[in-house]
Short mmCIF file of C-alpha atoms and ligand atoms in Angstrom, two decimals:
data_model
loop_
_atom_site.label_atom_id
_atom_site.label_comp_id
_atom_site.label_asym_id
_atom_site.label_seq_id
_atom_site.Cartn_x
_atom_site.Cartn_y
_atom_site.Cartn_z
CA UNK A 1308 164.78 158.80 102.68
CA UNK A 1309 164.98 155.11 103.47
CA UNK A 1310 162.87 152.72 101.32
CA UNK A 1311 163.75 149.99 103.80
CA UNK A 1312 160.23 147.80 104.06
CA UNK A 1313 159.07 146.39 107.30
CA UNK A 1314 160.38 142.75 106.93
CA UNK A 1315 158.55 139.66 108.44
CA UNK A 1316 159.30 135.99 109.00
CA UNK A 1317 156.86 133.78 108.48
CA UNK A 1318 157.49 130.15 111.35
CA UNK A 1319 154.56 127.89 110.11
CA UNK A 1320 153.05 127.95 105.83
CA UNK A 1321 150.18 125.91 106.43
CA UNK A 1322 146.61 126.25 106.34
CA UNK A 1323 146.06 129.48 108.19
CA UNK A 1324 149.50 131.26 107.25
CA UNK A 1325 148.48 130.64 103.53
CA UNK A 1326 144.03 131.14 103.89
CA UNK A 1327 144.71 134.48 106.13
CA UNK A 1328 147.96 135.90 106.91
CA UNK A 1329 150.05 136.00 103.77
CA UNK A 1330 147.00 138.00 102.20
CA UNK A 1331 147.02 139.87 105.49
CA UNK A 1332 150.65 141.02 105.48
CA UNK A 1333 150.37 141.66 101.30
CA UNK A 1334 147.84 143.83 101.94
CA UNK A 1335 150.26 146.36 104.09
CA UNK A 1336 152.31 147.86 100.85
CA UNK A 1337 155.04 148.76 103.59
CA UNK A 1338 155.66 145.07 104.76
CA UNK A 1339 157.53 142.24 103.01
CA UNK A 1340 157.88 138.92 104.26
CA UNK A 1341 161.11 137.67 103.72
CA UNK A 1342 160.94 134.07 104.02
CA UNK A 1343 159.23 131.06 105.30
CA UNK A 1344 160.49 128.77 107.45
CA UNK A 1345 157.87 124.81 107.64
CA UNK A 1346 159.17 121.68 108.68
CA UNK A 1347 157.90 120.66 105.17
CA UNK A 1348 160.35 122.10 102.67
CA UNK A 1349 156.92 121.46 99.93
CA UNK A 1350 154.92 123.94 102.12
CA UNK A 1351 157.69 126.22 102.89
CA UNK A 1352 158.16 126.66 99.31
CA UNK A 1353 154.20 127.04 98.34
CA UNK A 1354 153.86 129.63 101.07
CA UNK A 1355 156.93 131.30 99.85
CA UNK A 1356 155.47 131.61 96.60
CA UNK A 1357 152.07 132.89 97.61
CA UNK A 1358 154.02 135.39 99.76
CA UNK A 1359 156.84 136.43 97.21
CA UNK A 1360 159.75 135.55 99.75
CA UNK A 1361 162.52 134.56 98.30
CA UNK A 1362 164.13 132.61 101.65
CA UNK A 1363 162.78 128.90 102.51
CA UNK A 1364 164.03 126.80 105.20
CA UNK A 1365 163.16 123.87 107.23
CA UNK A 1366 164.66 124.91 110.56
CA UNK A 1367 162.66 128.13 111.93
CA UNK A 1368 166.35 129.18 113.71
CA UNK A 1369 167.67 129.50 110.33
CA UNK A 1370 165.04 132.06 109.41
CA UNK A 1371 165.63 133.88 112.64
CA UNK A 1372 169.10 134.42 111.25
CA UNK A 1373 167.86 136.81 108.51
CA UNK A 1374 168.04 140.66 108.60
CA UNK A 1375 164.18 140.69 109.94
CA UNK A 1376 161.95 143.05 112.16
CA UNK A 1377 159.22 140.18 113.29
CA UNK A 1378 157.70 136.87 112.96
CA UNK A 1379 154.37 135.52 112.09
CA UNK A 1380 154.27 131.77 114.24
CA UNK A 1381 151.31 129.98 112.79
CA UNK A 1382 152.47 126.34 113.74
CA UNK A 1383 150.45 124.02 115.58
CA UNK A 1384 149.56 125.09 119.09
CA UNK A 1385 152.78 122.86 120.71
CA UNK A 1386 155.46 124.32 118.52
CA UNK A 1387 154.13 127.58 119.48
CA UNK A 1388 156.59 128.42 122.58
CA UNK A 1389 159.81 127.30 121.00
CA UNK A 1390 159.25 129.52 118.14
CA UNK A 1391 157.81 131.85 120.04
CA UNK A 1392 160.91 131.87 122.71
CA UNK A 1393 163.59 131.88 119.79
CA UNK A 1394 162.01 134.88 118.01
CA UNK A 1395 162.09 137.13 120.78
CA UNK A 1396 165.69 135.92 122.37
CA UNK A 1397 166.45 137.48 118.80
CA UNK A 1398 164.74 140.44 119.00
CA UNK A 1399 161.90 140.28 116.90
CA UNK A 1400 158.48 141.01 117.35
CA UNK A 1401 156.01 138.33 117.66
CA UNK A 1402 152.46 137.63 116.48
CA UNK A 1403 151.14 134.16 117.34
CA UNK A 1404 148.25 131.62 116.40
CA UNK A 1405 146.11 131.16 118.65
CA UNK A 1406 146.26 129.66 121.55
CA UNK A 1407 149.80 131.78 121.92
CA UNK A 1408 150.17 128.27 124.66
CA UNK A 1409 148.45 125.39 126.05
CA UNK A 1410 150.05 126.45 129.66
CA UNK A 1411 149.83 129.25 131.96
CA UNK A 1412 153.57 129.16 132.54
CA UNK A 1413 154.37 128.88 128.88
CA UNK A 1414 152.53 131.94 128.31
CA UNK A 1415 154.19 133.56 131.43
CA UNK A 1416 157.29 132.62 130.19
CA UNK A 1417 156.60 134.46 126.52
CA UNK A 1418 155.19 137.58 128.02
CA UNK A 1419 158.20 138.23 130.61
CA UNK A 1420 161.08 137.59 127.85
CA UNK A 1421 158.63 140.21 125.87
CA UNK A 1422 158.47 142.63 128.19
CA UNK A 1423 162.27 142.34 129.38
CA UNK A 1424 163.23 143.26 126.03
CA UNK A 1425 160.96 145.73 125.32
CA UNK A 1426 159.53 143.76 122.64
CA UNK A 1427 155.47 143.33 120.82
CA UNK A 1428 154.14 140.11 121.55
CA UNK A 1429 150.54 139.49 120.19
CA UNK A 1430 148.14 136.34 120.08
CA UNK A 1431 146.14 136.15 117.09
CA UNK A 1432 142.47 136.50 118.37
CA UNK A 1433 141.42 137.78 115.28
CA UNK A 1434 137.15 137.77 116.21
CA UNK A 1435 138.15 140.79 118.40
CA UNK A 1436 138.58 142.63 114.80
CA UNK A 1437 134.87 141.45 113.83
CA UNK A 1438 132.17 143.67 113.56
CA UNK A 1439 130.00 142.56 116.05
CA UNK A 1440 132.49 142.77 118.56
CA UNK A 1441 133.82 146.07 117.73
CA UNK A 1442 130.03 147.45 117.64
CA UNK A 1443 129.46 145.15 121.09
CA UNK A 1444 132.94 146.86 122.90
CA UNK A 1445 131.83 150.40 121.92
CA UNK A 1446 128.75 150.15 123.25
CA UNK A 1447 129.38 148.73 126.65
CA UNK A 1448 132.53 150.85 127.05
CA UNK A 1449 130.15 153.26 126.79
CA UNK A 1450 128.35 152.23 130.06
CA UNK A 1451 125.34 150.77 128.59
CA UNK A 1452 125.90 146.93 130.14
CA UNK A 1453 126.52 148.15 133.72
CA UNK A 1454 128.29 145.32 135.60
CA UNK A 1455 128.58 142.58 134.23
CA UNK A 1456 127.42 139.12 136.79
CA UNK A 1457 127.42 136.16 134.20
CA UNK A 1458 128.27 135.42 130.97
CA UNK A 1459 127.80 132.07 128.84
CA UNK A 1460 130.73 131.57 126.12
CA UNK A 1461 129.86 128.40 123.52
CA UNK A 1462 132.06 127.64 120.83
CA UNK A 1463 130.07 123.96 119.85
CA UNK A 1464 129.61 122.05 116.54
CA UNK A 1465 128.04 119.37 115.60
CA UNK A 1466 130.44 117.77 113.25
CA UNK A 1467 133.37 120.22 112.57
CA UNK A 1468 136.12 118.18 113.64
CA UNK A 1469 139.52 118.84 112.42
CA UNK A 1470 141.26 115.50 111.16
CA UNK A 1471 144.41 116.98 110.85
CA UNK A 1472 147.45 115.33 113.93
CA UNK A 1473 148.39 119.05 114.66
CA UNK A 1474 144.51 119.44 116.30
CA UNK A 1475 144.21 115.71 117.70
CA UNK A 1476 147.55 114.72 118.54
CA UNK A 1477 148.13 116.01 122.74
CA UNK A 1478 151.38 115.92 121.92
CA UNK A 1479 150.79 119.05 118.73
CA UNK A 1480 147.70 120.18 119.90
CA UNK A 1481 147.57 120.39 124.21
CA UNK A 1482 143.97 120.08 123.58
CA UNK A 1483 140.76 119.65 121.76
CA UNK A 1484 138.30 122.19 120.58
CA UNK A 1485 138.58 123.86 124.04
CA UNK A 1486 142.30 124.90 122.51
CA UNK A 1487 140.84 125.32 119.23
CA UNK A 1488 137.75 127.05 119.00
CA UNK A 1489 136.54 127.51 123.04
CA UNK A 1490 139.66 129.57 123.05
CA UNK A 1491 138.69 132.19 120.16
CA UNK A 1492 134.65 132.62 122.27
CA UNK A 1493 136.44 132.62 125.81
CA UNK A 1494 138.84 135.49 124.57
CA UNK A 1495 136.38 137.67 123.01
CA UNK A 1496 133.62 137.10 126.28
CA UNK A 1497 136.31 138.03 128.74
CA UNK A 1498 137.76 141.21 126.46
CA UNK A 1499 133.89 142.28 126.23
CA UNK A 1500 133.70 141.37 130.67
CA UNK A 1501 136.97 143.81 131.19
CA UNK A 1502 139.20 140.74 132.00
CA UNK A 1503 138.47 139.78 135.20
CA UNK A 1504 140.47 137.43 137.96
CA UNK A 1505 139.27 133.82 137.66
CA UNK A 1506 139.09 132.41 141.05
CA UNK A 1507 137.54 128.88 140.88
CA UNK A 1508 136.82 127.05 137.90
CA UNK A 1509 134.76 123.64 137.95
CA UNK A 1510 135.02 121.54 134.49
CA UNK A 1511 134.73 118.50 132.60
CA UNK A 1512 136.40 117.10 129.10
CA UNK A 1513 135.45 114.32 127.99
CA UNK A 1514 135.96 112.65 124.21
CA UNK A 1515 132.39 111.59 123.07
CA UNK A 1516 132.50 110.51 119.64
CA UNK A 1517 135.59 111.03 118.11
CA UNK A 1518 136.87 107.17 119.20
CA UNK A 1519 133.82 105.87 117.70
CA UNK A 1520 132.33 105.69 113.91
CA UNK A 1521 128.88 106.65 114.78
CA UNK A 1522 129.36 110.19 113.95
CA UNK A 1523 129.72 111.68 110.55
CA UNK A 1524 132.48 114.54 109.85
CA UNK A 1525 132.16 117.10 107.63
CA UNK A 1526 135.64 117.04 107.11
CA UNK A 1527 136.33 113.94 106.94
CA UNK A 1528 137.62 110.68 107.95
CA UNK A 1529 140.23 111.00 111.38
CA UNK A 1530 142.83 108.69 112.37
CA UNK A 1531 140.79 107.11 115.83
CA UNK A 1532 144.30 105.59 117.30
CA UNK A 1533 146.03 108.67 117.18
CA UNK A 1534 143.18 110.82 119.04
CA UNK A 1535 143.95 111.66 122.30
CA UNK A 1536 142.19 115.06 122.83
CA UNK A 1537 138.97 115.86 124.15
CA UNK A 1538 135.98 116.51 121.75
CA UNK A 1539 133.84 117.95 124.48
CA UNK A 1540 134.28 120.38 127.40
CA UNK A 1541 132.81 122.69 129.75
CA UNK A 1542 132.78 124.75 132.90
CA UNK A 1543 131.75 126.94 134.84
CA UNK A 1544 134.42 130.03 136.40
CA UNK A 1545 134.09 131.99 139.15
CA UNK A 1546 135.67 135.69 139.11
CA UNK A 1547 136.98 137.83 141.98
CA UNK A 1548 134.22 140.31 141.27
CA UNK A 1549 131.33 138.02 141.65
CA UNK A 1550 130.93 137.20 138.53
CA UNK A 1551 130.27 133.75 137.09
CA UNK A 1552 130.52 132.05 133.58
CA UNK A 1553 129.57 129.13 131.42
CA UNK A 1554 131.57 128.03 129.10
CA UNK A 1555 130.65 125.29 126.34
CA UNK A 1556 133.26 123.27 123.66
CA UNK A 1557 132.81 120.62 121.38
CA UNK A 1558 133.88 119.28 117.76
CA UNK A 1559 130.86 116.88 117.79
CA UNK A 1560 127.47 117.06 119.41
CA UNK A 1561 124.00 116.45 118.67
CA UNK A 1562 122.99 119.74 117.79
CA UNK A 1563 120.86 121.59 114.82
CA UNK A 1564 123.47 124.28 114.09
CA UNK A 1565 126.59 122.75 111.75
CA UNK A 1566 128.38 125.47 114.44
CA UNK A 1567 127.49 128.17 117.39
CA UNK A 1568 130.41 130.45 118.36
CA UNK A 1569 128.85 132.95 120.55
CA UNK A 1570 129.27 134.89 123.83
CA UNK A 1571 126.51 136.69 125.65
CA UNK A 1572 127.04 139.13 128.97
CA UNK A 1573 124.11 139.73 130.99
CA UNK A 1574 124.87 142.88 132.94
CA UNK A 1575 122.80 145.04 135.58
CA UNK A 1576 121.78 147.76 133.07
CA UNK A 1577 121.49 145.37 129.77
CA UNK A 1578 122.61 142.30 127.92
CA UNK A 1579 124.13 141.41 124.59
CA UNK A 1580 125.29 138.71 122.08
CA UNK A 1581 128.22 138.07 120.04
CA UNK A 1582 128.87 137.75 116.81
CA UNK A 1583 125.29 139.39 115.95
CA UNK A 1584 125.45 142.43 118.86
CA UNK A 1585 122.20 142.01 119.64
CA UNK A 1586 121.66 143.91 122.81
CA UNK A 1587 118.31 143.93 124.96
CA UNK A 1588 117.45 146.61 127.98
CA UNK A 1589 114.77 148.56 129.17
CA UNK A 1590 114.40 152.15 128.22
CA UNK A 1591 111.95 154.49 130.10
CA UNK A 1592 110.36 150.97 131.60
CA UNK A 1593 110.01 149.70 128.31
CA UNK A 1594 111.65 146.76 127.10
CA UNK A 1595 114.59 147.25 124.02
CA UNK A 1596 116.17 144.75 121.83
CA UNK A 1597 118.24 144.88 118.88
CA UNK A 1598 121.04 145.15 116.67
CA UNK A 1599 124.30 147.39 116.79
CA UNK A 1600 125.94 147.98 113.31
CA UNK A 1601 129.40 149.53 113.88
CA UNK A 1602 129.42 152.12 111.21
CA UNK A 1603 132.50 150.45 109.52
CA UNK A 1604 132.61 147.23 107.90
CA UNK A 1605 135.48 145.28 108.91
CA UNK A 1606 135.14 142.38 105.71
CA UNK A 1607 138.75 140.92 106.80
CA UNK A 1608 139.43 140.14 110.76
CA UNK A 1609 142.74 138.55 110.68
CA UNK A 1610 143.91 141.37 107.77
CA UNK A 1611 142.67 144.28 110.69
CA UNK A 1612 144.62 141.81 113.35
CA UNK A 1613 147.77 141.65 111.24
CA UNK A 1614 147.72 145.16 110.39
CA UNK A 1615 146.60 146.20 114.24
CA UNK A 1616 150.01 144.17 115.14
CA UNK A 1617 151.98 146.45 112.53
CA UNK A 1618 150.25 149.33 113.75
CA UNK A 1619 151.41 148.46 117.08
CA UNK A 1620 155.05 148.11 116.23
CA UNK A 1621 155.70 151.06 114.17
CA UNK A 1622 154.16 153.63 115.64
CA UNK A 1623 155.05 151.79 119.48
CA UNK A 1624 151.45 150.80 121.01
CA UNK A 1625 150.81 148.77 123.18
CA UNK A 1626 149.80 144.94 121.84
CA UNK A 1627 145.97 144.55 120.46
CA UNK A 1628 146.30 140.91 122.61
CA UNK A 1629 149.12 141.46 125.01
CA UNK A 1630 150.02 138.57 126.61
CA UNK A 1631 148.72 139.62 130.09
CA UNK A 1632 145.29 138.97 128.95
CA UNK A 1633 146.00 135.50 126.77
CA UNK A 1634 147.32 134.24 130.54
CA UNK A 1635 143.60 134.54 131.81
CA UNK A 1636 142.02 132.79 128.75
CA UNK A 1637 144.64 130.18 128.99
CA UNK A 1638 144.33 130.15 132.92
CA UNK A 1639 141.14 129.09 132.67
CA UNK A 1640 140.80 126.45 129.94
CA UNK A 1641 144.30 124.84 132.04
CA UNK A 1642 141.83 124.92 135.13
CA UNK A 1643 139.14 123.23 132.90
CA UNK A 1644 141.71 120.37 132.25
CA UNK A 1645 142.68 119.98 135.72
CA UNK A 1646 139.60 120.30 137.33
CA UNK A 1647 138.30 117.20 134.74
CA UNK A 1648 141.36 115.36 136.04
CA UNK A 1649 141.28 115.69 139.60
CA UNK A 1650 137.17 115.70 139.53
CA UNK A 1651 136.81 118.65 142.17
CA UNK A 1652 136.35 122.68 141.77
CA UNK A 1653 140.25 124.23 141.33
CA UNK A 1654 142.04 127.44 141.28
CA UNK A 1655 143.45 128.68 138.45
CA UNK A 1656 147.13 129.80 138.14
CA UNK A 1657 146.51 133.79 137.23
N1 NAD B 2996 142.68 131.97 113.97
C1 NAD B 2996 142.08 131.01 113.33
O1 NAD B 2996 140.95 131.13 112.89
C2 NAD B 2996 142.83 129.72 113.11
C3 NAD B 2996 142.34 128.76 112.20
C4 NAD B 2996 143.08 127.61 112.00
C5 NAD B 2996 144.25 127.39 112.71
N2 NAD B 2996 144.68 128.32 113.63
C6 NAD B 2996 145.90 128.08 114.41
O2 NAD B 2996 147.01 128.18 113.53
C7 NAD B 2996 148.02 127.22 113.91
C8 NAD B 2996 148.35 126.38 112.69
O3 NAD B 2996 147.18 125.74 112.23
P1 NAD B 2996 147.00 125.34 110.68
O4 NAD B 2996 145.57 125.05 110.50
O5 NAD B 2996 147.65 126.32 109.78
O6 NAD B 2996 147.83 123.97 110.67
P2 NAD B 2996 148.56 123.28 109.43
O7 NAD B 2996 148.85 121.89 109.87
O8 NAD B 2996 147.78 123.49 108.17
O9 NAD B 2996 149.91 124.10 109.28
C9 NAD B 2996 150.91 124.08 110.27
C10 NAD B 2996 152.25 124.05 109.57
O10 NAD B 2996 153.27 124.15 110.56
C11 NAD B 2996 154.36 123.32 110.14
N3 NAD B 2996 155.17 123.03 111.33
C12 NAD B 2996 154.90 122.21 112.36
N4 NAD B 2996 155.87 122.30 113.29
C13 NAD B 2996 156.78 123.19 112.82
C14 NAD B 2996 158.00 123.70 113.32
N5 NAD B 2996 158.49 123.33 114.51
N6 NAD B 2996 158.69 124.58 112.56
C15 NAD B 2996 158.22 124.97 111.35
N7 NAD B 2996 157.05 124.52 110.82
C16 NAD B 2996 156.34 123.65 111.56
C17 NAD B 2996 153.71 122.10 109.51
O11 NAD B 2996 154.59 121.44 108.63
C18 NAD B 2996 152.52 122.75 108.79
O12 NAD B 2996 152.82 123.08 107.45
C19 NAD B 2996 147.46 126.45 115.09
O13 NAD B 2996 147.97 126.99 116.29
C20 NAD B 2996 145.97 126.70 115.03
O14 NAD B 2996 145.33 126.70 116.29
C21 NAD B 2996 143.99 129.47 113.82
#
C-alpha cells in the first residue's frame, strides 16, 4: 500500500498562510506541504519552518516545478491570478485567499482553465465554516426563511485599518475593505440568499479618513502617499428575483463597535442574523426570536475550509466555493466600483 502523502505548495508565507493555513494543512496527518514559495526568501524560509517543508524559493514557478498535488495562494489579492493561472496550467489544485480576484473576468478566466482541466478550484471564504452560518444554512435550507426579498450585508470598523501596501496599494490590493472584509459578509449573505443574479447595482467608495491624521488606528501608523484605495463603500443590488440588498464597508468610521461583520435576510416566513443566528418569526400568531446552536462546534473555520478543500479533492466533490459563485460576489463589488466612477446605477458583468 502506498504511503505517498497528499503534497501541497504553499504561493504566499505571510500573515494568513502562517496565523491559519499552515496549522490548517498540519492538522490533516495525510497532507504535507512541500515547500514555500514568497517573494521574500526571510518569509519563505519562516513559513517553511513552521510548515516542515523542506523546499523554499522566491519564484512561485519554481515551486510549481515540484512533484505536487495542489497549491495554497495566500498572496496579496493582485498576485492572486498569476499564481492562480500557473498552478492550474500545471495541473494542480487550487485553494485561494480571498478575494480569489478583484475582476469578474479574472475570476472567469480561473474558473474556465479549472473546469477545462477537470481541476478543484476553491476561494477561501472561510466564515462559511463558522458556526453561525452552518446553524443559519441548515435552518433556512430547511424552509424556515421562505423567500428571501432583502438582505443588509455590513462588514464596518471603526479603526481596523490594515497598514500593510498589499491592502492599500491599488496596484496589490484592487481595493479597500470592500476587497478585504465587504467581500468575506457579501459571500456568506449571498450563500445564505441561494446566489442569486445581480441585475443593477447602485454604489459609492469613497476614502474618508485614511488621507488624513484625524483618525486613530488600532494598528497603527499607514503610509498616507501610498493610499490609493477606498476606506468606505456601499450599495445597494438589485437581483433578478426581486430581491434587493444593502451592503456596507469601511476600515474607519465613527462607530461604537471596534468592528460589525454581519449579514441579516429578511424573508416572507422569517428573518435571521449572522454570525450570532439569531432568527425571529411568528409561530401560531405569536412572535419567536432566538438563537440556533448547530450541535457541533466548529472552533477552527479556515482548518474546516482547508480540510473541506482536501475533502473535495480526494474523494472528487465538487468545490466548498467553486468559482461560479466567487464571480457573483466579485460581480458585484466590480459594479460597486464602477457605479462610484461613472456616478449612475450599472449592470453587473454575471
Ligand atoms: N481569510 C482571511 O481572514 C484573511 C485574512 C488576512 C488576509 N487574507 C488574504 O490573504 C492574502 C494575503 O494576505 P496576508 O495578510 O497574508 O498578507 P502578507 O503581506 O502578510 O503576506 C503576503 C505574502 O505574499 C508574498 N508575496 C507577494 N507577492 C508574491 C508573489 N508574486 N509570489 C510569492 N509571494 C508573494 C509577500 O512577500 C508576503 O510575504 C490576501 O489576499 C488577503 O486578502 C485573508
Amino acid at each position: 500500500m502506498s504511503t505517498r502523502k497528499f503534497r501541497v505548495g504553499l504561493i504566499g508565507g505571510g500573515g494568513i498562510a502562517q496565523a491559519v493555513h499552515i496549522p490548517g494543512w498540519k492538522n490533516l496527518p495525510e497532507v504535507e506541504i512541500v515547500g514555500v514559495a514568497d517573494l521574500s526568501a526571510a518569509t519563505a524560509r519562516k513559513a517553511a519552518a513552521l510548515a516542515g517543508a523542506n523546499e523554499v524559493f522566491t519564484d512561485f514557478h519554481d515551486l510549481l516545478k515540484l512533484d505536487i498535488d495542489a497549491v495554497d495562494v495566500c498572496v496579496p489579492n493582485k498576485a492572486h491570478t498569476p499564481a492562480v493561472l500557473a498552478a492550474l496550467e500545471r495541473g494542480l489544485h487550487v485553494i485561494c485567499e480571498k478575494p480569489l480576484a478583484t475582476s469578474t473576468d479574472e475570476v472567469r478566466e480561473m474558473g474556465e482553465l479549472a473546469d477545462q482541466k477537470k481541476l478543484k478550484l476553491m476561494t477561501a471564504q472561510h466564515q462559511r465554516f463558522t458556526r453561525g452560518a452552518v446553524a443559519a444554512k441548515a435552518w433556512i435550507d430547511a424552509g424556515n426563511l421562505g423567500e428571501t426579498y432583502h438582505a443588509r450585508v455590513r462588514a464596518m470598523r471603526r479603526a481596523w485599518l490594515p497598514p500593510a501596501p498589499g491592502f492599500i496599494d491599488d496596484k496589490l490590493s484592487g481595493g479597500g475593505p470592500c476587497m478585504d472584509i465587504g467581500v468575506h459578509a457579501l459571500d456568506l449573505c449571498l450563500w445564505l440568499m441561494g446566489f442569486p443574479k445581480p441585475v443593477r447595482v447602485s454604489g459609492t467608495s469613497r476614502t474618508m479618513f485614511a488621507k488624513g491624521h484625524d483618525m486613530p488606528n488600532l494598528w497603527g501608523e499607514w503610509d498616507r502617499e501610498r493610499y490609493s484605495v477606498e476606506d468606505f463603500a456601499a450599495g445597494f443590488v438589485h437581483f433578478d428575483n426581486g430581491a434587493t440588498l444593502v451592503l456596507e464597508s469601511a476600515w474607519m468610521c465613527h462607530q461604537e463597535e471596534n468592528e460589525e461583520l454581519m449579514a441579516q435576510l429578511f424573508g416572507t416566513k422569517g428573518g435571521i442574523k449572522w454570525p450570532d443566528a439569531r432568527f425571529s418569526n411568528v409561530v401560531n400568531g405569536t412572535f419567536a426570536q432566538g438563537n440556533l446552536t448547530h450541535p457541533v462546534d466548529v472552533p477552527h473555520p479556515h482548518w474546516n475550509e482547508i480540510a473541506a478543500f482536501y475533502d473535495c479533492v480526494v474523494n472528487h466533490k465538487d468545490s466548498p466555493v467553486p468559482w461560479t459563485e466567487t464571480v457573483k460576489v466579485i460581480g458585484i463589488l466590480e459594479a460597486v466600483y464602477a457605479s462610484a466612477a461613472a456616478g449612475r446605477e450599472v449592470v453587473p458583468t454575471v
